[in-house]
PDB file of C-alpha atoms in Angstrom:
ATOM      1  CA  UNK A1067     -13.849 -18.914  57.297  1.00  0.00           C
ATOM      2  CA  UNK A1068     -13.582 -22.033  55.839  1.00  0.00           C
ATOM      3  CA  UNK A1069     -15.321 -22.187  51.914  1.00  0.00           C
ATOM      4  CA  UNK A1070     -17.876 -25.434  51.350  1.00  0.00           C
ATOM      5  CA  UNK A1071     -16.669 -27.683  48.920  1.00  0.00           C
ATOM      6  CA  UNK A1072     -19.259 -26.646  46.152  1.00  0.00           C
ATOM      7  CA  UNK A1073     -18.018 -22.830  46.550  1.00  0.00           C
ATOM      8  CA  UNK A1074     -14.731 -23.733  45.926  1.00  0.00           C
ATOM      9  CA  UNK A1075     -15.692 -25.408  43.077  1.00  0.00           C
ATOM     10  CA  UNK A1076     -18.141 -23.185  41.636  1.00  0.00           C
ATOM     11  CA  UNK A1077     -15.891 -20.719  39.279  1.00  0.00           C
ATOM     12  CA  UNK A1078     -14.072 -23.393  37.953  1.00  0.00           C
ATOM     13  CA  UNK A1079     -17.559 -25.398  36.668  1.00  0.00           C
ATOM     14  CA  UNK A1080     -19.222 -21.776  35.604  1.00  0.00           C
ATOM     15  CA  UNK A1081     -16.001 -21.869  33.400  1.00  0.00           C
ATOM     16  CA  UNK A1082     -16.325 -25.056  32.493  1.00  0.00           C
ATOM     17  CA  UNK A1083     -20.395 -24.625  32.006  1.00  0.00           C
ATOM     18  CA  UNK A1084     -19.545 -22.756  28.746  1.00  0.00           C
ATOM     19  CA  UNK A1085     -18.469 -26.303  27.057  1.00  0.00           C
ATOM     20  CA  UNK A1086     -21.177 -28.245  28.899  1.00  0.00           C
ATOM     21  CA  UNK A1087     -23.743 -25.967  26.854  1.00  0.00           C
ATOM     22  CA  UNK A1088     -21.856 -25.618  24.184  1.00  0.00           C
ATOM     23  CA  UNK A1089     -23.587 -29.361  22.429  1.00  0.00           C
ATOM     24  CA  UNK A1090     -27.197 -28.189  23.995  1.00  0.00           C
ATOM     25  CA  UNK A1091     -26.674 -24.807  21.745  1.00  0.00           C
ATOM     26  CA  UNK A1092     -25.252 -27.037  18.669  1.00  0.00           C
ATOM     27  CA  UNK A1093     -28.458 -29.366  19.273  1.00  0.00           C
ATOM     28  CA  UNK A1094     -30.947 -26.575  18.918  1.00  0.00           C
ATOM     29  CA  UNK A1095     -29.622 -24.976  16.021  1.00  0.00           C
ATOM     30  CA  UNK A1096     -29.282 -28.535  14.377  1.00  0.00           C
ATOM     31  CA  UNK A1097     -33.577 -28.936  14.389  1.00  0.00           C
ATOM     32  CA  UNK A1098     -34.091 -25.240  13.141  1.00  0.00           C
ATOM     33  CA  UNK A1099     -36.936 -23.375  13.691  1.00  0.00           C
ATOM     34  CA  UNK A1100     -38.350 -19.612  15.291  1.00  0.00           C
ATOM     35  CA  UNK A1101     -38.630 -21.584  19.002  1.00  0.00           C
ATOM     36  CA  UNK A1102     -35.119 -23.261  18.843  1.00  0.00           C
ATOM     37  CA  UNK A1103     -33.499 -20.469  18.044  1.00  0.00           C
ATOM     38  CA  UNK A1104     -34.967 -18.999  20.820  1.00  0.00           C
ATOM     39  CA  UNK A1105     -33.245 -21.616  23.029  1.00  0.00           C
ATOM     40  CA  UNK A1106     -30.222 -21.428  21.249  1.00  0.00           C
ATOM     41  CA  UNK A1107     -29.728 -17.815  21.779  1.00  0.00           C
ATOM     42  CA  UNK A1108     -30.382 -18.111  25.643  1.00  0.00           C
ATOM     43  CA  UNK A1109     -28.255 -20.686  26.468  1.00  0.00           C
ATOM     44  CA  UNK A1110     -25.465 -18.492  24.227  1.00  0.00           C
ATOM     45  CA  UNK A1111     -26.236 -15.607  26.416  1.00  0.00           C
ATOM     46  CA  UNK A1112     -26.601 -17.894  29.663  1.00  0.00           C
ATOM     47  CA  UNK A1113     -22.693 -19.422  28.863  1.00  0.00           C
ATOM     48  CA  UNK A1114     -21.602 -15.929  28.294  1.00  0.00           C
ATOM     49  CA  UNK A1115     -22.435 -14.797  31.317  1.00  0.00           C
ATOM     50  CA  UNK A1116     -20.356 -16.975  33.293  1.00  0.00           C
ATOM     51  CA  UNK A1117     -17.884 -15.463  31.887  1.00  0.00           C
ATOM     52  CA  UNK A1118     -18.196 -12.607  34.262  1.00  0.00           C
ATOM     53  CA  UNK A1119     -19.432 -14.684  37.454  1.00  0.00           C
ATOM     54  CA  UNK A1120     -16.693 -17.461  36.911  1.00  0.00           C
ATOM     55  CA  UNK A1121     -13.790 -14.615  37.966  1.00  0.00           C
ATOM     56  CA  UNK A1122     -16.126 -12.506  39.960  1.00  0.00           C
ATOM     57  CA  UNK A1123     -16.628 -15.612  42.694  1.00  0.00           C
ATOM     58  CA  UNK A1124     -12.743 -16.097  42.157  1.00  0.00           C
ATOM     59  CA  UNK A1125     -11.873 -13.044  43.211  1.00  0.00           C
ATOM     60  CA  UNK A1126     -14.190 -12.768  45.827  1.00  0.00           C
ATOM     61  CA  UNK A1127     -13.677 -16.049  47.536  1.00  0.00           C
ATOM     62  CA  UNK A1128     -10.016 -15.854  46.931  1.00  0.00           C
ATOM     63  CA  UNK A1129     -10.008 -18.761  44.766  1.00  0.00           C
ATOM     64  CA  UNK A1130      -8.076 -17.642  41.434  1.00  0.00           C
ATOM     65  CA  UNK A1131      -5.689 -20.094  39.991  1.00  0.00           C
ATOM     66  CA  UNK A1132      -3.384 -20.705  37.279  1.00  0.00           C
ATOM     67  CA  UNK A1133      -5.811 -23.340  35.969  1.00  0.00           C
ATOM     68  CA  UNK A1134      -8.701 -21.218  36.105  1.00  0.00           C
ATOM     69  CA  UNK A1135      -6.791 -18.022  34.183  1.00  0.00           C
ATOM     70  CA  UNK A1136      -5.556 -20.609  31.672  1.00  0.00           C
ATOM     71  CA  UNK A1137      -9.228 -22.258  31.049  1.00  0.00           C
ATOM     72  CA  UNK A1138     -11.320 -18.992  31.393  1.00  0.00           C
ATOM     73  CA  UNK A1139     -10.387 -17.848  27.737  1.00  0.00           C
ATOM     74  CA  UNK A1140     -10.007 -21.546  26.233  1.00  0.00           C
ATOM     75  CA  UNK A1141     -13.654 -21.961  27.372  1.00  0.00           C
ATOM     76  CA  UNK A1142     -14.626 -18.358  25.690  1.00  0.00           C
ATOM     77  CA  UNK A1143     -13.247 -19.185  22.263  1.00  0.00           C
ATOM     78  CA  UNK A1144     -14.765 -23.139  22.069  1.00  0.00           C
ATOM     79  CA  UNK A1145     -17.998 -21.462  22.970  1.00  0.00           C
ATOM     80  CA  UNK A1146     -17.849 -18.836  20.470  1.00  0.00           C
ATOM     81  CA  UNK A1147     -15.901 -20.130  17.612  1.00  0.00           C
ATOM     82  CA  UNK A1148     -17.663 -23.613  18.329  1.00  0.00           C
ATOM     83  CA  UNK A1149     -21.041 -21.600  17.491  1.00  0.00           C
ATOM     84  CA  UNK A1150     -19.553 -19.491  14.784  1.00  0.00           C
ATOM     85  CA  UNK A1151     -18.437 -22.566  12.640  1.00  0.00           C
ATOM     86  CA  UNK A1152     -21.824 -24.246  13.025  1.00  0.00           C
ATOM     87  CA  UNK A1153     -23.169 -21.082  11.793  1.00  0.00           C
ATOM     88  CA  UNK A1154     -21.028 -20.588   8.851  1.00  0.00           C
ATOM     89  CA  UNK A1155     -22.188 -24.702   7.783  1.00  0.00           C
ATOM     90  CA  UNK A1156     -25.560 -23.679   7.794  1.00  0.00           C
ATOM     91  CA  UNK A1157     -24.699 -20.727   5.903  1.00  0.00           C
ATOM     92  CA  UNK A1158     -25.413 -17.742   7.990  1.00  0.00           C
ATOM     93  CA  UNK A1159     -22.312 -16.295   8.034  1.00  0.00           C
ATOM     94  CA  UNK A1160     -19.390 -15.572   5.986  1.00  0.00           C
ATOM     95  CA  UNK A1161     -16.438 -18.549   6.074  1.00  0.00           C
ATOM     96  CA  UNK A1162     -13.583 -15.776   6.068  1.00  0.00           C
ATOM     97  CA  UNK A1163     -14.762 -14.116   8.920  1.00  0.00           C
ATOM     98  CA  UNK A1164     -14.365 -17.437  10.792  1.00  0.00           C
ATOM     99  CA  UNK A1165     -11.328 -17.772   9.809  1.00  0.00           C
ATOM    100  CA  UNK A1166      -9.716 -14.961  10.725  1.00  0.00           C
ATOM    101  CA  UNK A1167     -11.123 -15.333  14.540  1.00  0.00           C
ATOM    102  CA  UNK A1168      -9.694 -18.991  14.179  1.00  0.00           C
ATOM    103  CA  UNK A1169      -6.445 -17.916  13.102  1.00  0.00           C
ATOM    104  CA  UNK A1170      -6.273 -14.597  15.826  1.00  0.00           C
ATOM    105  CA  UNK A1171      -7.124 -17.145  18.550  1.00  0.00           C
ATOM    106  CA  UNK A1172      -4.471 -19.485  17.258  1.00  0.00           C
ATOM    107  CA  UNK A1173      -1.717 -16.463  17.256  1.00  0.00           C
ATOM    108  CA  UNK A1174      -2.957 -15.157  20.358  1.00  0.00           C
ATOM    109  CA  UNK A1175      -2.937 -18.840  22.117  1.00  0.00           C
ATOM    110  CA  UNK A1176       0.577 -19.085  20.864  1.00  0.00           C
ATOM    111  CA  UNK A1177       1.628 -15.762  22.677  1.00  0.00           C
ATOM    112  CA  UNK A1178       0.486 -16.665  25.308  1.00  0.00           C
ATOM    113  CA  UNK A1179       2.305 -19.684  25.579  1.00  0.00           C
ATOM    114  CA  UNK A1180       5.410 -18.384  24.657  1.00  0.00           C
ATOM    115  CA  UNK A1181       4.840 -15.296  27.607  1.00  0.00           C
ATOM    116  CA  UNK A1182       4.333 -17.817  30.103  1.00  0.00           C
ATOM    117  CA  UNK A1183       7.315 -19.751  28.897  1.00  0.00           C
ATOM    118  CA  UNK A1184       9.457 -16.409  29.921  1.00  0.00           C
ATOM    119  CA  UNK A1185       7.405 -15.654  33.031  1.00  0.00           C
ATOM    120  CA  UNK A1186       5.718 -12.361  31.171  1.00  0.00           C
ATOM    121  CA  UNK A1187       1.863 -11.955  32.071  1.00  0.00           C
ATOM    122  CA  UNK A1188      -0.114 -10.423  29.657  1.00  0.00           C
ATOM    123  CA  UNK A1189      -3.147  -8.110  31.172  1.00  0.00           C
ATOM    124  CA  UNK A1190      -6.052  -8.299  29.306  1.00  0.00           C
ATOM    125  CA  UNK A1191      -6.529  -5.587  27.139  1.00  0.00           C
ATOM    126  CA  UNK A1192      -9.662  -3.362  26.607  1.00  0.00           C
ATOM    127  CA  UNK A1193     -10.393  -4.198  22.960  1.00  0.00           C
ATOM    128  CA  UNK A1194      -9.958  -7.911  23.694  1.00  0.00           C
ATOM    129  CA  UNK A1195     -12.916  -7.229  26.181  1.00  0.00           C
ATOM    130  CA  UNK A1196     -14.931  -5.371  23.807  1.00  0.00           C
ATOM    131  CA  UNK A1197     -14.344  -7.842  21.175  1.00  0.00           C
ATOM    132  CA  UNK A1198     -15.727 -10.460  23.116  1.00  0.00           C
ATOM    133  CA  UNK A1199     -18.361  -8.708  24.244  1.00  0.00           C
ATOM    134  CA  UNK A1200     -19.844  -7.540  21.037  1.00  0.00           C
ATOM    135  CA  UNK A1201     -19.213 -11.147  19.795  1.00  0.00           C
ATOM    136  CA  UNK A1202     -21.365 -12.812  22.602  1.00  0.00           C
ATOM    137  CA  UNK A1203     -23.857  -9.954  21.529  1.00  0.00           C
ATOM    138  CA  UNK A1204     -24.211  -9.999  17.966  1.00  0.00           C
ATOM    139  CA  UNK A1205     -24.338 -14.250  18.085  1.00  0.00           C
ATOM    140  CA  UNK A1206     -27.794 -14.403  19.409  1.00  0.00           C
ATOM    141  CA  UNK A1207     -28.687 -11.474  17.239  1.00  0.00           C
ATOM    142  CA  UNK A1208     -27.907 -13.228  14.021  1.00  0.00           C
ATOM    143  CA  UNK A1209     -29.319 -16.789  15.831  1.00  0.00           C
ATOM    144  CA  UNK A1210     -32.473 -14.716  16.292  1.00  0.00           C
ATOM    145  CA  UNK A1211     -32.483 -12.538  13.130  1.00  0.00           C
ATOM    146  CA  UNK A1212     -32.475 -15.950  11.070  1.00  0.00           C
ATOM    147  CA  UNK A1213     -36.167 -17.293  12.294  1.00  0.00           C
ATOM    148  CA  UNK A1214     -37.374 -14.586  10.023  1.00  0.00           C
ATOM    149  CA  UNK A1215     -36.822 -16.885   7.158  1.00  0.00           C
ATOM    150  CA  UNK A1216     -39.463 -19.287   8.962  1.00  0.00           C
ATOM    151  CA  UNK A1217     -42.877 -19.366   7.508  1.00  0.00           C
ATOM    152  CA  UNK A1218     -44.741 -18.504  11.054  1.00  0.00           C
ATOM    153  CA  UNK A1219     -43.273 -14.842   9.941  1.00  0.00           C
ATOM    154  CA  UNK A1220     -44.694 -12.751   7.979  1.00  0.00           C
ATOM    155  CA  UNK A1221     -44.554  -8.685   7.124  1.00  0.00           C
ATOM    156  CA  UNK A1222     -43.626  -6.036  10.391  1.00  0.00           C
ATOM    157  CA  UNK A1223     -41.885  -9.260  12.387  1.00  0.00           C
ATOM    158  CA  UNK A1224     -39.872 -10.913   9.616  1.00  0.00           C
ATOM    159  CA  UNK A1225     -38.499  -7.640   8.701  1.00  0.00           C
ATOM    160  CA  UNK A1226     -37.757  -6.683  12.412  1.00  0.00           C
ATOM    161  CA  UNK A1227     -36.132 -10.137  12.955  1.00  0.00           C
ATOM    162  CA  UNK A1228     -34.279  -9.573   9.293  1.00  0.00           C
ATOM    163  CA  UNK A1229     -32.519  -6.511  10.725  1.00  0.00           C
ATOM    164  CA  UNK A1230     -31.465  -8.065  13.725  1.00  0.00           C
ATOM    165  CA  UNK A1231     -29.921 -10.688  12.173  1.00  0.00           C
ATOM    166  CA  UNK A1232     -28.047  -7.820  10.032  1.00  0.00           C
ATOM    167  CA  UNK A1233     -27.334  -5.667  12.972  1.00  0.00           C
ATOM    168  CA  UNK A1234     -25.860  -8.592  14.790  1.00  0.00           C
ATOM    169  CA  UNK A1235     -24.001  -9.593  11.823  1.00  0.00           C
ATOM    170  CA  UNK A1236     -22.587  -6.022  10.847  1.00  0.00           C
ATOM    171  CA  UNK A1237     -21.565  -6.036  14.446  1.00  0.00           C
ATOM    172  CA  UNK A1238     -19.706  -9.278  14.736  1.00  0.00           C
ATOM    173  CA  UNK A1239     -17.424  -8.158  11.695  1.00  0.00           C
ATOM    174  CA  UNK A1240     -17.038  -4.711  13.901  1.00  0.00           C
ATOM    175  CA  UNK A1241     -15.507  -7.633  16.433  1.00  0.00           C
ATOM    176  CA  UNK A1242     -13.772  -9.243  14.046  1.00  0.00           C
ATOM    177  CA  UNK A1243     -11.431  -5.908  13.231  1.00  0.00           C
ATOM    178  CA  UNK A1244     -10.867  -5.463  17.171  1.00  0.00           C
ATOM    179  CA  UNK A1245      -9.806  -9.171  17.318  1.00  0.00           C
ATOM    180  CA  UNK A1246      -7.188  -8.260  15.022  1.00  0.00           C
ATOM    181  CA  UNK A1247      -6.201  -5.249  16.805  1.00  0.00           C
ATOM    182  CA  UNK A1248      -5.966  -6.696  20.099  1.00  0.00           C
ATOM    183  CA  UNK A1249      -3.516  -9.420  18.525  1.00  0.00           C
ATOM    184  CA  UNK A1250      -1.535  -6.734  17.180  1.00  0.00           C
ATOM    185  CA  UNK A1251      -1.601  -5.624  20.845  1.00  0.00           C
ATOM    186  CA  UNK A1252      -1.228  -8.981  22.496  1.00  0.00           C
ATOM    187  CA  UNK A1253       1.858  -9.038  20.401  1.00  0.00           C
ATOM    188  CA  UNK A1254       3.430  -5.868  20.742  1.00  0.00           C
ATOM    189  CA  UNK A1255       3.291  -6.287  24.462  1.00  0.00           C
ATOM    190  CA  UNK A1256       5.009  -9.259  24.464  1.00  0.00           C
ATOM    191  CA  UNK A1257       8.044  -8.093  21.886  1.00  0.00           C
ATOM    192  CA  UNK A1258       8.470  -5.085  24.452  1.00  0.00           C
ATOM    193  CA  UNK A1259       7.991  -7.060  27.943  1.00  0.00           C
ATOM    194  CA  UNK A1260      10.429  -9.441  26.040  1.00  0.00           C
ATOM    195  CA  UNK A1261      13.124  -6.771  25.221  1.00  0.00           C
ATOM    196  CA  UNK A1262      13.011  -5.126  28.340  1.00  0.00           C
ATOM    197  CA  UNK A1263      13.966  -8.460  30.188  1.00  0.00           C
ATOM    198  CA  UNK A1264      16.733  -8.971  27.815  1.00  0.00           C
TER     199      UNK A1264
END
């Protein structure tokens, strides 16, 4: 059966969707307040889940490419480094932990280039997912937790929307050691798949 132009398009923009919101979420955190936050969070969690839908329609239509397995984590680390560094300006988070997701992703973007270059394909590993996972988790938690600071909130919700910003922020360091262990993975991999071809 022949696919309609718009589904054969569709996981390629759902990937792509990730930048397009990407400037909305940047825009909302820009005019802070309790209700923007609010925004900002959802359209985090919105672009996040394309993630999963993006490959889920590619593998069910039959419509997985080269372009689309080389954009799908591109997309995922603008999104989430995009937000992260816009968070650390404004202070909310610590500078080193950016970083050292900055500099994984670099190293990591690097392997891969270099296993493409000698035809070795890297499977995604399980603490890369769970790293990105609890990253697009604790982001709107620490978005969130931040509102507390606004004057609407006072006593039981400031201090319920203070922990969640420190939940979400103890968790996103949690991510930030499994992004380093997964590059330590992504690496080894390649050193072996590269020996063994040798």
């Amino acid at each position: 059966m022949l696919l309609s132009s718009w589904k054969k398009n569709l996981p390629l923009q759902l990937t792509l969707s990730r930048v397009y919101i990407l400037p909305l979420i940047l825009f909302f955190l820009f005019y802070n307040n309790f209700l923007n936050a609010i925004l900002a969070s959802t359209l985090f969690i919105i672009a996040s889940i394309t993630d999963y839908f993006d490959g889920y329609y590619a593998r069910k239509w039959n419509l997985v490419s080269n372009l689309g397995k080389f954009l799908d984590p591109v997309t995922d680390k603008i999104l989430v480094l995009g937000v992260l560094i816009y968070l650390n300006s404004m202070g909310f988070i610590d500078p080193f932990l950016v970083i050292i997701l900055t500099l994984r992703d670099t190293f990591i973007g690097g392997i891969r280039a270099a296993a493409a270059a000698d035809n070795i394909i890297i499977a995604a590993k399980s603490s890369g997912k769970w790293k990105t996972g609890m990253q697009m988790g604790s982001i709107p938690a620490i978005i969130v937790g931040k509102s507390y600071q606004q004057e609407i909130f006072t006593g039981f919700p400031q201090e319920v929307f203070h922990h969640l910003g420190q939940i979400g922020y103890i968790v996103l360091w949690f991510s930030t050691a499994l992004s380093i262990i997964s590059g330590i993975e992504y690496y080894s991999i390649y050193k072996n798949s590269k020996t063994h071809k040798t």
